[in-house]
PDB file of C-alpha atoms and ligand atoms in Angstrom:
ATOM      1  CA  MET A  28      56.931 134.959  94.951  1.00 56.00           C
ATOM      2  CA  ARG A  29      56.501 138.845  95.516  1.00 69.00           C
ATOM      3  CA  GLN A  30      59.096 141.004  94.181  1.00 69.00           C
ATOM      4  CA  TYR A  31      60.397 143.792  96.184  1.00 83.00           C
ATOM      5  CA  GLU A  32      61.384 146.962  94.169  1.00 92.00           C
ATOM      6  CA  ASP A  33      62.164 150.332  95.594  1.00 96.00           C
ATOM      7  CA  THR A  34      62.028 152.584  92.405  1.00 96.00           C
ATOM      8  CA  TYR A  35      62.753 156.309  92.198  1.00 96.00           C
ATOM      9  CA  GLN A  36      58.895 156.900  92.204  1.00 96.00           C
ATOM     10  CA  HIS A  37      58.796 155.372  95.702  1.00 97.00           C
ATOM     11  CA  LYS A  38      61.782 157.072  96.953  1.00 97.00           C
ATOM     12  CA  GLY A  39      60.318 160.458  95.814  1.00 98.00           C
ATOM     13  CA  MET A  40      56.877 159.706  97.473  1.00 97.00           C
ATOM     14  CA  ARG A  41      58.882 158.670 100.670  1.00 98.00           C
ATOM     15  CA  ARG A  42      60.561 162.123 100.747  1.00 98.00           C
ATOM     16  CA  ARG A  43      57.398 163.913 100.423  1.00 98.00           C
ATOM     17  CA  LEU A  44      55.973 161.638 103.383  1.00 98.00           C
ATOM     18  CA  VAL A  45      59.025 162.976 105.546  1.00 98.00           C
ATOM     19  CA  ASN A  46      58.548 166.503 104.491  1.00 98.00           C
ATOM     20  CA  GLU A  47      54.848 166.182 105.527  1.00 98.00           C
ATOM     21  CA  LEU A  48      55.801 164.472 109.041  1.00 98.00           C
ATOM     22  CA  LYS A  49      58.253 167.464 109.602  1.00 98.00           C
ATOM     23  CA  GLU A  50      55.363 169.929 108.975  1.00 98.00           C
ATOM     24  CA  LYS A  51      53.127 167.948 111.312  1.00 98.00           C
ATOM     25  CA  GLY A  52      55.836 168.499 114.037  1.00 98.00           C
ATOM     26  CA  ILE A  53      58.294 165.437 113.972  1.00 98.00           C
ATOM     27  CA  THR A  54      61.790 167.134 114.593  1.00 98.00           C
ATOM     28  CA  ASP A  55      64.066 164.142 115.357  1.00 98.00           C
ATOM     29  CA  GLU A  56      66.258 163.818 112.329  1.00 98.00           C
ATOM     30  CA  ARG A  57      67.287 160.359 113.072  1.00 98.00           C
ATOM     31  CA  VAL A  58      63.687 159.291 113.185  1.00 98.00           C
ATOM     32  CA  LEU A  59      62.999 161.179 109.813  1.00 98.00           C
ATOM     33  CA  ASP A  60      65.971 159.500 108.332  1.00 98.00           C
ATOM     34  CA  ALA A  61      64.849 155.992 109.195  1.00 98.00           C
ATOM     35  CA  ILE A  62      61.450 156.683 107.725  1.00 98.00           C
ATOM     36  CA  ASN A  63      63.172 158.062 104.427  1.00 98.00           C
ATOM     37  CA  THR A  64      65.270 154.858 104.384  1.00 98.00           C
ATOM     38  CA  VAL A  65      62.730 152.086 105.202  1.00 97.00           C
ATOM     39  CA  PRO A  66      60.471 151.277 102.149  1.00 97.00           C
ATOM     40  CA  ARG A  67      56.867 151.316 103.624  1.00 97.00           C
ATOM     41  CA  HIS A  68      55.405 149.784 100.590  1.00 96.00           C
ATOM     42  CA  PHE A  69      57.277 146.539 101.247  1.00 95.00           C
ATOM     43  CA  PHE A  70      55.097 146.062 104.448  1.00 95.00           C
ATOM     44  CA  LEU A  71      51.819 146.307 102.675  1.00 94.00           C
ATOM     45  CA  ASP A  72      49.816 144.348  99.984  1.00 91.00           C
ATOM     46  CA  SER A  73      51.159 145.343  96.458  1.00 91.00           C
ATOM     47  CA  ALA A  74      47.506 146.557  95.817  1.00 92.00           C
ATOM     48  CA  PHE A  75      48.661 149.633  98.249  1.00 94.00           C
ATOM     49  CA  ASP A  76      51.729 150.244  96.136  1.00 92.00           C
ATOM     50  CA  LYS A  77      50.706 153.806  94.942  1.00 91.00           C
ATOM     51  CA  ILE A  78      49.080 154.913  98.176  1.00 96.00           C
ATOM     52  CA  ALA A  79      51.666 153.269 100.721  1.00 96.00           C
ATOM     53  CA  TYR A  80      53.203 156.813 101.198  1.00 98.00           C
ATOM     54  CA  GLU A  81      49.962 158.544 102.514  1.00 97.00           C
ATOM     55  CA  ASP A  82      50.138 159.425 105.925  1.00 98.00           C
ATOM     56  CA  ARG A  83      47.277 156.920 106.953  1.00 97.00           C
ATOM     57  CA  ALA A  84      46.940 153.531 108.470  1.00 95.00           C
ATOM     58  CA  PHE A  85      46.007 150.710 106.210  1.00 95.00           C
ATOM     59  CA  PRO A  86      44.459 147.087 106.863  1.00 93.00           C
ATOM     60  CA  ILE A  87      47.029 144.290 106.939  1.00 92.00           C
ATOM     61  CA  GLY A  88      44.719 141.376 107.562  1.00 89.00           C
ATOM     62  CA  GLU A  89      43.097 139.674 110.594  1.00 88.00           C
ATOM     63  CA  GLY A  90      41.369 142.872 111.077  1.00 88.00           C
ATOM     64  CA  GLN A  91      44.638 144.756 112.027  1.00 92.00           C
ATOM     65  CA  THR A  92      46.364 147.780 110.559  1.00 93.00           C
ATOM     66  CA  ILE A  93      49.695 149.293 109.957  1.00 95.00           C
ATOM     67  CA  SER A  94      50.007 152.318 111.947  1.00 95.00           C
ATOM     68  CA  GLN A  95      49.968 155.814 110.239  1.00 97.00           C
ATOM     69  CA  PRO A  96      53.384 156.951 109.607  1.00 98.00           C
ATOM     70  CA  TYR A  97      52.722 160.088 111.898  1.00 98.00           C
ATOM     71  CA  THR A  98      52.032 157.619 114.624  1.00 98.00           C
ATOM     72  CA  VAL A  99      55.081 155.572 114.102  1.00 98.00           C
ATOM     73  CA  ALA A 100      57.298 158.634 114.048  1.00 98.00           C
ATOM     74  CA  TYR A 101      55.630 160.124 117.056  1.00 98.00           C
ATOM     75  CA  GLN A 102      56.303 156.915 119.287  1.00 98.00           C
ATOM     76  CA  THR A 103      59.700 156.337 118.062  1.00 98.00           C
ATOM     77  CA  GLN A 104      60.519 160.121 118.811  1.00 98.00           C
ATOM     78  CA  LEU A 105      59.311 159.802 122.389  1.00 98.00           C
ATOM     79  CA  LEU A 106      61.262 156.497 122.825  1.00 98.00           C
ATOM     80  CA  GLN A 107      64.702 158.470 122.207  1.00 98.00           C
ATOM     81  CA  ILE A 108      66.253 155.383 120.910  1.00 98.00           C
ATOM     82  CA  LYS A 109      70.127 154.729 121.177  1.00 97.00           C
ATOM     83  CA  LYS A 110      71.992 152.361 119.319  1.00 97.00           C
ATOM     84  CA  LEU A 111      72.005 148.969 121.146  1.00 98.00           C
ATOM     85  CA  ASP A 112      68.949 149.838 123.198  1.00 98.00           C
ATOM     86  CA  LYS A 113      66.917 146.659 124.015  1.00 98.00           C
ATOM     87  CA  VAL A 114      63.298 147.507 122.832  1.00 98.00           C
ATOM     88  CA  LEU A 115      60.376 145.429 123.512  1.00 99.00           C
ATOM     89  CA  GLU A 116      57.389 145.963 121.201  1.00 98.00           C
ATOM     90  CA  ILE A 117      53.839 144.936 121.695  1.00 98.00           C
ATOM     91  CA  GLY A 118      52.062 144.292 118.466  1.00 97.00           C
ATOM     92  CA  THR A 119      54.172 143.561 115.640  1.00 97.00           C
ATOM     93  CA  GLY A 120      51.332 143.809 112.976  1.00 96.00           C
ATOM     94  CA  SER A 121      52.955 144.633 109.598  1.00 96.00           C
ATOM     95  CA  VAL A 122      56.588 144.760 111.282  1.00 97.00           C
ATOM     96  CA  TYR A 123      56.910 148.454 110.073  1.00 97.00           C
ATOM     97  CA  GLN A 124      57.158 150.015 113.596  1.00 98.00           C
ATOM     98  CA  ALA A 125      59.772 147.220 114.480  1.00 98.00           C
ATOM     99  CA  THR A 126      62.040 147.733 111.458  1.00 97.00           C
ATOM    100  CA  ILE A 127      62.014 151.634 111.957  1.00 98.00           C
ATOM    101  CA  LEU A 128      63.328 150.731 115.597  1.00 98.00           C
ATOM    102  CA  ALA A 129      65.925 148.258 114.131  1.00 98.00           C
ATOM    103  CA  GLU A 130      66.935 150.787 111.422  1.00 98.00           C
ATOM    104  CA  LEU A 131      67.986 153.024 114.335  1.00 98.00           C
ATOM    105  CA  GLY A 132      70.291 150.431 115.772  1.00 98.00           C
ATOM    106  CA  ALA A 133      68.126 148.944 118.527  1.00 98.00           C
ATOM    107  CA  TRP A 134      67.754 145.373 119.416  1.00 98.00           C
ATOM    108  CA  VAL A 135      64.092 144.757 119.041  1.00 98.00           C
ATOM    109  CA  TYR A 136      61.940 142.111 120.540  1.00 98.00           C
ATOM    110  CA  THR A 137      58.587 142.104 118.936  1.00 98.00           C
ATOM    111  CA  ILE A 138      55.431 140.284 120.161  1.00 98.00           C
ATOM    112  CA  GLU A 139      52.169 139.395 118.075  1.00 97.00           C
ATOM    113  CA  ARG A 140      49.182 137.574 119.495  1.00 97.00           C
ATOM    114  CA  GLN A 141      47.542 136.759 116.051  1.00 96.00           C
ATOM    115  CA  LYS A 142      49.344 133.548 114.896  1.00 96.00           C
ATOM    116  CA  LYS A 143      48.514 134.252 111.117  1.00 95.00           C
ATOM    117  CA  LEU A 144      50.300 137.488 111.403  1.00 95.00           C
ATOM    118  CA  TYR A 145      53.196 136.014 113.009  1.00 96.00           C
ATOM    119  CA  GLU A 146      53.383 133.108 110.630  1.00 95.00           C
ATOM    120  CA  LYS A 147      53.422 135.504 107.811  1.00 93.00           C
ATOM    121  CA  ASN A 148      56.060 137.630 109.318  1.00 92.00           C
ATOM    122  CA  LYS A 149      58.362 134.601 109.472  1.00 85.00           C
ATOM    123  CA  GLN A 150      57.987 134.589 105.647  1.00 84.00           C
ATOM    124  CA  PHE A 151      59.020 138.377 105.321  1.00 83.00           C
ATOM    125  CA  LEU A 152      62.276 138.389 103.374  1.00 80.00           C
ATOM    126  CA  PHE A 153      63.137 141.847 104.024  1.00 84.00           C
ATOM    127  CA  LYS A 154      63.832 141.147 107.764  1.00 82.00           C
ATOM    128  CA  SER A 155      66.974 139.461 106.819  1.00 88.00           C
ATOM    129  CA  LYS A 156      68.477 142.784 106.387  1.00 93.00           C
ATOM    130  CA  TYR A 157      67.813 143.106 110.258  1.00 96.00           C
ATOM    131  CA  PRO A 158      69.471 140.572 112.449  1.00 95.00           C
ATOM    132  CA  ASN A 159      68.658 142.760 115.357  1.00 97.00           C
ATOM    133  CA  LEU A 160      65.003 142.109 115.080  1.00 96.00           C
ATOM    134  CA  LYS A 161      63.516 139.125 116.847  1.00 96.00           C
ATOM    135  CA  PHE A 162      59.909 137.820 116.427  1.00 96.00           C
ATOM    136  CA  PHE A 163      57.724 136.207 119.198  1.00 97.00           C
ATOM    137  CA  TYR A 164      54.349 134.859 119.374  1.00 97.00           C
ATOM    138  CA  GLY A 165      52.473 135.437 122.612  1.00 97.00           C
ATOM    139  CA  ASP A 166      50.433 137.767 124.708  1.00 98.00           C
ATOM    140  CA  GLY A 167      52.036 141.224 125.040  1.00 98.00           C
ATOM    141  CA  PHE A 168      50.345 141.634 128.602  1.00 98.00           C
ATOM    142  CA  GLU A 169      52.964 138.958 129.596  1.00 98.00           C
ATOM    143  CA  GLY A 170      56.050 140.745 128.000  1.00 98.00           C
ATOM    144  CA  LEU A 171      58.919 138.684 127.580  1.00 98.00           C
ATOM    145  CA  GLN A 172      60.549 137.845 130.974  1.00 98.00           C
ATOM    146  CA  PRO A 173      63.641 135.687 129.679  1.00 97.00           C
ATOM    147  CA  TYR A 174      65.019 138.789 127.751  1.00 98.00           C
ATOM    148  CA  ALA A 175      64.016 141.315 130.510  1.00 98.00           C
ATOM    149  CA  PRO A 176      64.875 143.994 131.574  1.00 98.00           C
ATOM    150  CA  PHE A 177      64.313 146.413 128.573  1.00 98.00           C
ATOM    151  CA  ASP A 178      65.672 149.831 128.024  1.00 98.00           C
ATOM    152  CA  LYS A 179      62.409 150.911 126.205  1.00 98.00           C
ATOM    153  CA  ILE A 180      59.106 149.276 125.710  1.00 99.00           C
ATOM    154  CA  ILE A 181      56.434 150.570 123.062  1.00 99.00           C
ATOM    155  CA  ILE A 182      52.908 149.378 122.881  1.00 98.00           C
ATOM    156  CA  THR A 183      51.298 149.648 119.455  1.00 98.00           C
ATOM    157  CA  ALA A 184      47.673 148.806 120.354  1.00 97.00           C
ATOM    158  CA  ALA A 185      45.212 150.675 122.676  1.00 97.00           C
ATOM    159  CA  ALA A 186      46.025 149.586 126.168  1.00 98.00           C
ATOM    160  CA  PRO A 187      43.069 149.313 128.617  1.00 97.00           C
ATOM    161  CA  PHE A 188      45.505 150.130 131.526  1.00 98.00           C
ATOM    162  CA  ILE A 189      49.334 150.074 132.179  1.00 98.00           C
ATOM    163  CA  PRO A 190      50.303 146.247 132.039  1.00 98.00           C
ATOM    164  CA  PRO A 191      52.138 145.846 135.485  1.00 98.00           C
ATOM    165  CA  LYS A 192      54.204 143.013 134.089  1.00 98.00           C
ATOM    166  CA  LEU A 193      55.685 145.446 131.365  1.00 98.00           C
ATOM    167  CA  VAL A 194      56.442 147.966 134.052  1.00 98.00           C
ATOM    168  CA  ALA A 195      58.542 145.084 135.936  1.00 98.00           C
ATOM    169  CA  GLN A 196      60.464 144.276 132.842  1.00 98.00           C
ATOM    170  CA  LEU A 197      61.438 147.979 132.118  1.00 98.00           C
ATOM    171  CA  LYS A 198      64.880 149.241 133.448  1.00 98.00           C
ATOM    172  CA  VAL A 199      65.309 152.054 135.853  1.00 98.00           C
ATOM    173  CA  GLY A 200      65.509 154.950 133.847  1.00 98.00           C
ATOM    174  CA  GLY A 201      63.804 153.344 130.945  1.00 98.00           C
ATOM    175  CA  TYR A 202      60.896 154.669 128.936  1.00 98.00           C
ATOM    176  CA  MET A 203      57.660 152.979 128.178  1.00 98.00           C
ATOM    177  CA  VAL A 204      55.687 154.663 125.391  1.00 99.00           C
ATOM    178  CA  ILE A 205      52.050 153.596 125.538  1.00 98.00           C
ATOM    179  CA  PRO A 206      48.568 154.636 124.338  1.00 98.00           C
ATOM    180  CA  VAL A 207      45.970 154.319 126.975  1.00 98.00           C
ATOM    181  CA  ASP A 208      42.260 154.224 126.554  1.00 95.00           C
ATOM    182  CA  GLU A 209      40.409 157.322 127.244  1.00 88.00           C
ATOM    183  CA  GLY A 210      36.910 156.407 125.910  1.00 87.00           C
ATOM    184  CA  GLU A 211      36.839 156.833 122.065  1.00 89.00           C
ATOM    185  CA  ASN A 212      40.638 157.669 121.863  1.00 96.00           C
ATOM    186  CA  GLN A 213      43.847 156.968 123.506  1.00 98.00           C
ATOM    187  CA  ARG A 214      46.371 159.370 125.261  1.00 98.00           C
ATOM    188  CA  MET A 215      49.843 158.805 124.547  1.00 98.00           C
ATOM    189  CA  LEU A 216      51.685 158.472 127.685  1.00 98.00           C
ATOM    190  CA  ARG A 217      55.617 158.287 128.254  1.00 98.00           C
ATOM    191  CA  LEU A 218      56.463 156.521 131.462  1.00 98.00           C
ATOM    192  CA  GLU A 219      59.760 156.743 132.987  1.00 98.00           C
ATOM    193  CA  LYS A 220      60.714 154.195 135.576  1.00 98.00           C
ATOM    194  CA  LEU A 221      62.406 155.802 138.602  1.00 98.00           C
ATOM    195  CA  ALA A 222      64.871 154.081 140.933  1.00 96.00           C
ATOM    196  CA  ASP A 223      62.069 153.443 143.583  1.00 95.00           C
ATOM    197  CA  GLY A 224      60.030 151.439 141.128  1.00 92.00           C
ATOM    198  CA  THR A 225      57.417 154.202 140.490  1.00 96.00           C
ATOM    199  CA  LEU A 226      56.790 155.737 137.295  1.00 98.00           C
ATOM    200  CA  ARG A 227      56.964 159.375 136.196  1.00 98.00           C
ATOM    201  CA  GLU A 228      54.194 160.244 133.591  1.00 98.00           C
ATOM    202  CA  GLU A 229      54.086 162.621 130.775  1.00 98.00           C
ATOM    203  CA  ALA A 230      51.030 162.846 128.618  1.00 98.00           C
ATOM    204  CA  PHE A 231      50.900 163.733 124.986  1.00 98.00           C
ATOM    205  CA  GLU A 232      48.357 163.923 122.154  1.00 96.00           C
ATOM    206  CA  GLN A 233      45.575 161.616 121.607  1.00 97.00           C
ATOM    207  CA  PHE A 234      45.482 158.847 119.068  1.00 97.00           C
ATOM    208  CA  SER A 235      43.188 156.119 117.794  1.00 95.00           C
ATOM    209  CA  PHE A 236      44.798 152.344 117.907  1.00 95.00           C
ATOM    210  CA  VAL A 237      43.277 148.938 117.422  1.00 94.00           C
ATOM    211  CA  PRO A 238      42.558 147.383 120.833  1.00 95.00           C
ATOM    212  CA  MET A 239      45.297 145.544 122.878  1.00 97.00           C
ATOM    213  CA  LEU A 240      43.645 142.083 123.494  1.00 95.00           C
ATOM    214  CA  THR A 241      44.472 139.548 126.193  1.00 93.00           C
ATOM    215  CA  GLY A 242      45.770 136.175 125.254  1.00 90.00           C
ATOM    216  CA  LYS A 243      47.016 134.526 122.051  1.00 87.00           C
ATOM    217  CA  ASN A 244      44.846 134.017 118.883  1.00 89.00           C
ATOM    218  CA  ASP A 245      45.615 131.021 116.920  1.00 85.00           C
TER     219      ASP A 245
HETATM  220  N1  SAH B 305      53.127 147.963 115.098  1.00 56.56           N
HETATM  221  C1  SAH B 305      52.386 147.496 114.089  1.00 56.56           C
HETATM  222  C2  SAH B 305      50.875 148.032 114.293  1.00 56.56           C
HETATM  223  C3  SAH B 305      49.871 146.946 114.414  1.00 56.56           C
HETATM  224  S1  SAH B 305      48.363 147.174 114.976  1.00 56.56           S
HETATM  225  C4  SAH B 305      52.917 147.882 112.740  1.00 56.56           C
HETATM  226  O1  SAH B 305      53.770 148.765 112.479  1.00 56.56           O
HETATM  227  O2  SAH B 305      52.053 147.513 111.890  1.00 56.56           O
HETATM  228  C5  SAH B 305      48.414 146.428 116.454  1.00 56.56           C
HETATM  229  C6  SAH B 305      48.769 145.047 116.650  1.00 56.56           C
HETATM  230  O3  SAH B 305      48.750 144.485 118.019  1.00 56.56           O
HETATM  231  C7  SAH B 305      47.883 144.032 115.837  1.00 56.56           C
HETATM  232  O4  SAH B 305      48.509 143.132 114.985  1.00 56.56           O
HETATM  233  C8  SAH B 305      47.385 143.063 116.957  1.00 56.56           C
HETATM  234  O5  SAH B 305      47.138 141.740 116.554  1.00 56.56           O
HETATM  235  C9  SAH B 305      48.295 143.299 117.978  1.00 56.56           C
HETATM  236  N2  SAH B 305      48.085 143.029 119.447  1.00 56.56           N
HETATM  237  C10 SAH B 305      47.001 143.448 120.123  1.00 56.56           C
HETATM  238  N3  SAH B 305      46.805 142.902 121.448  1.00 56.56           N
HETATM  239  C11 SAH B 305      48.290 142.323 121.557  1.00 56.56           C
HETATM  240  C12 SAH B 305      48.825 141.571 122.667  1.00 56.56           C
HETATM  241  N4  SAH B 305      48.089 141.596 123.908  1.00 56.56           N
HETATM  242  N5  SAH B 305      50.025 141.029 122.531  1.00 56.56           N
HETATM  243  C13 SAH B 305      50.470 141.060 121.194  1.00 56.56           C
HETATM  244  N6  SAH B 305      50.060 141.763 120.165  1.00 56.56           N
HETATM  245  C14 SAH B 305      48.747 142.316 120.392  1.00 56.56           C
END
């Protein structure tokens, strides 16, 4: 069984990462605190121990990646999480982003389409620290109708378009943060659902995500 240890060295590297994120423009102190609290190296294979706090994406198996810390901080900041917000995440991957949301006090419902990653995450012991984090195996394009509506929705893969079912499952006044394909890269959008059901759109920086794919993969 893998031992999880959070040493002074890890904590020091994490503080340096937080400073780097500040320099890159992340301003939300609660988001920075969450990144300072959650040991990112727990979410990676032990081979990445020494580099887990570099501001980079890393492979996590099944051709997928753990998002770059800057991207996690950026999306989380745009979501403006409040305690007890009900948040839907598409693309559980390593569980790192979901844990940052849970650390901020949200109720997190995260969906993964890769069976192997979903199964691996069920074994992940650190998650027991977060009873407010729930895992689902399924296709994110479908959302999670039984638990809708959500205060916030975050998509952590490159979306070919804005999935209509996710819009339907968002509360009025709620935010969806979604990277939408623009050829090579994706434009980060924040969509607010208005009372008449339409969306108010704000566009932010460009990012590069793995694709959001349809259907489950077992
Ligand atoms: N949030 C993750 C990022 C993982 S990368 C983290 O913090 O590590 C994106 C993930 O989205 C991959 O695991 C991929 O399998 C998953 N994914 C892609 N399309 C999906 C879909 N339609 N539904 C659910 N998950 C999907």
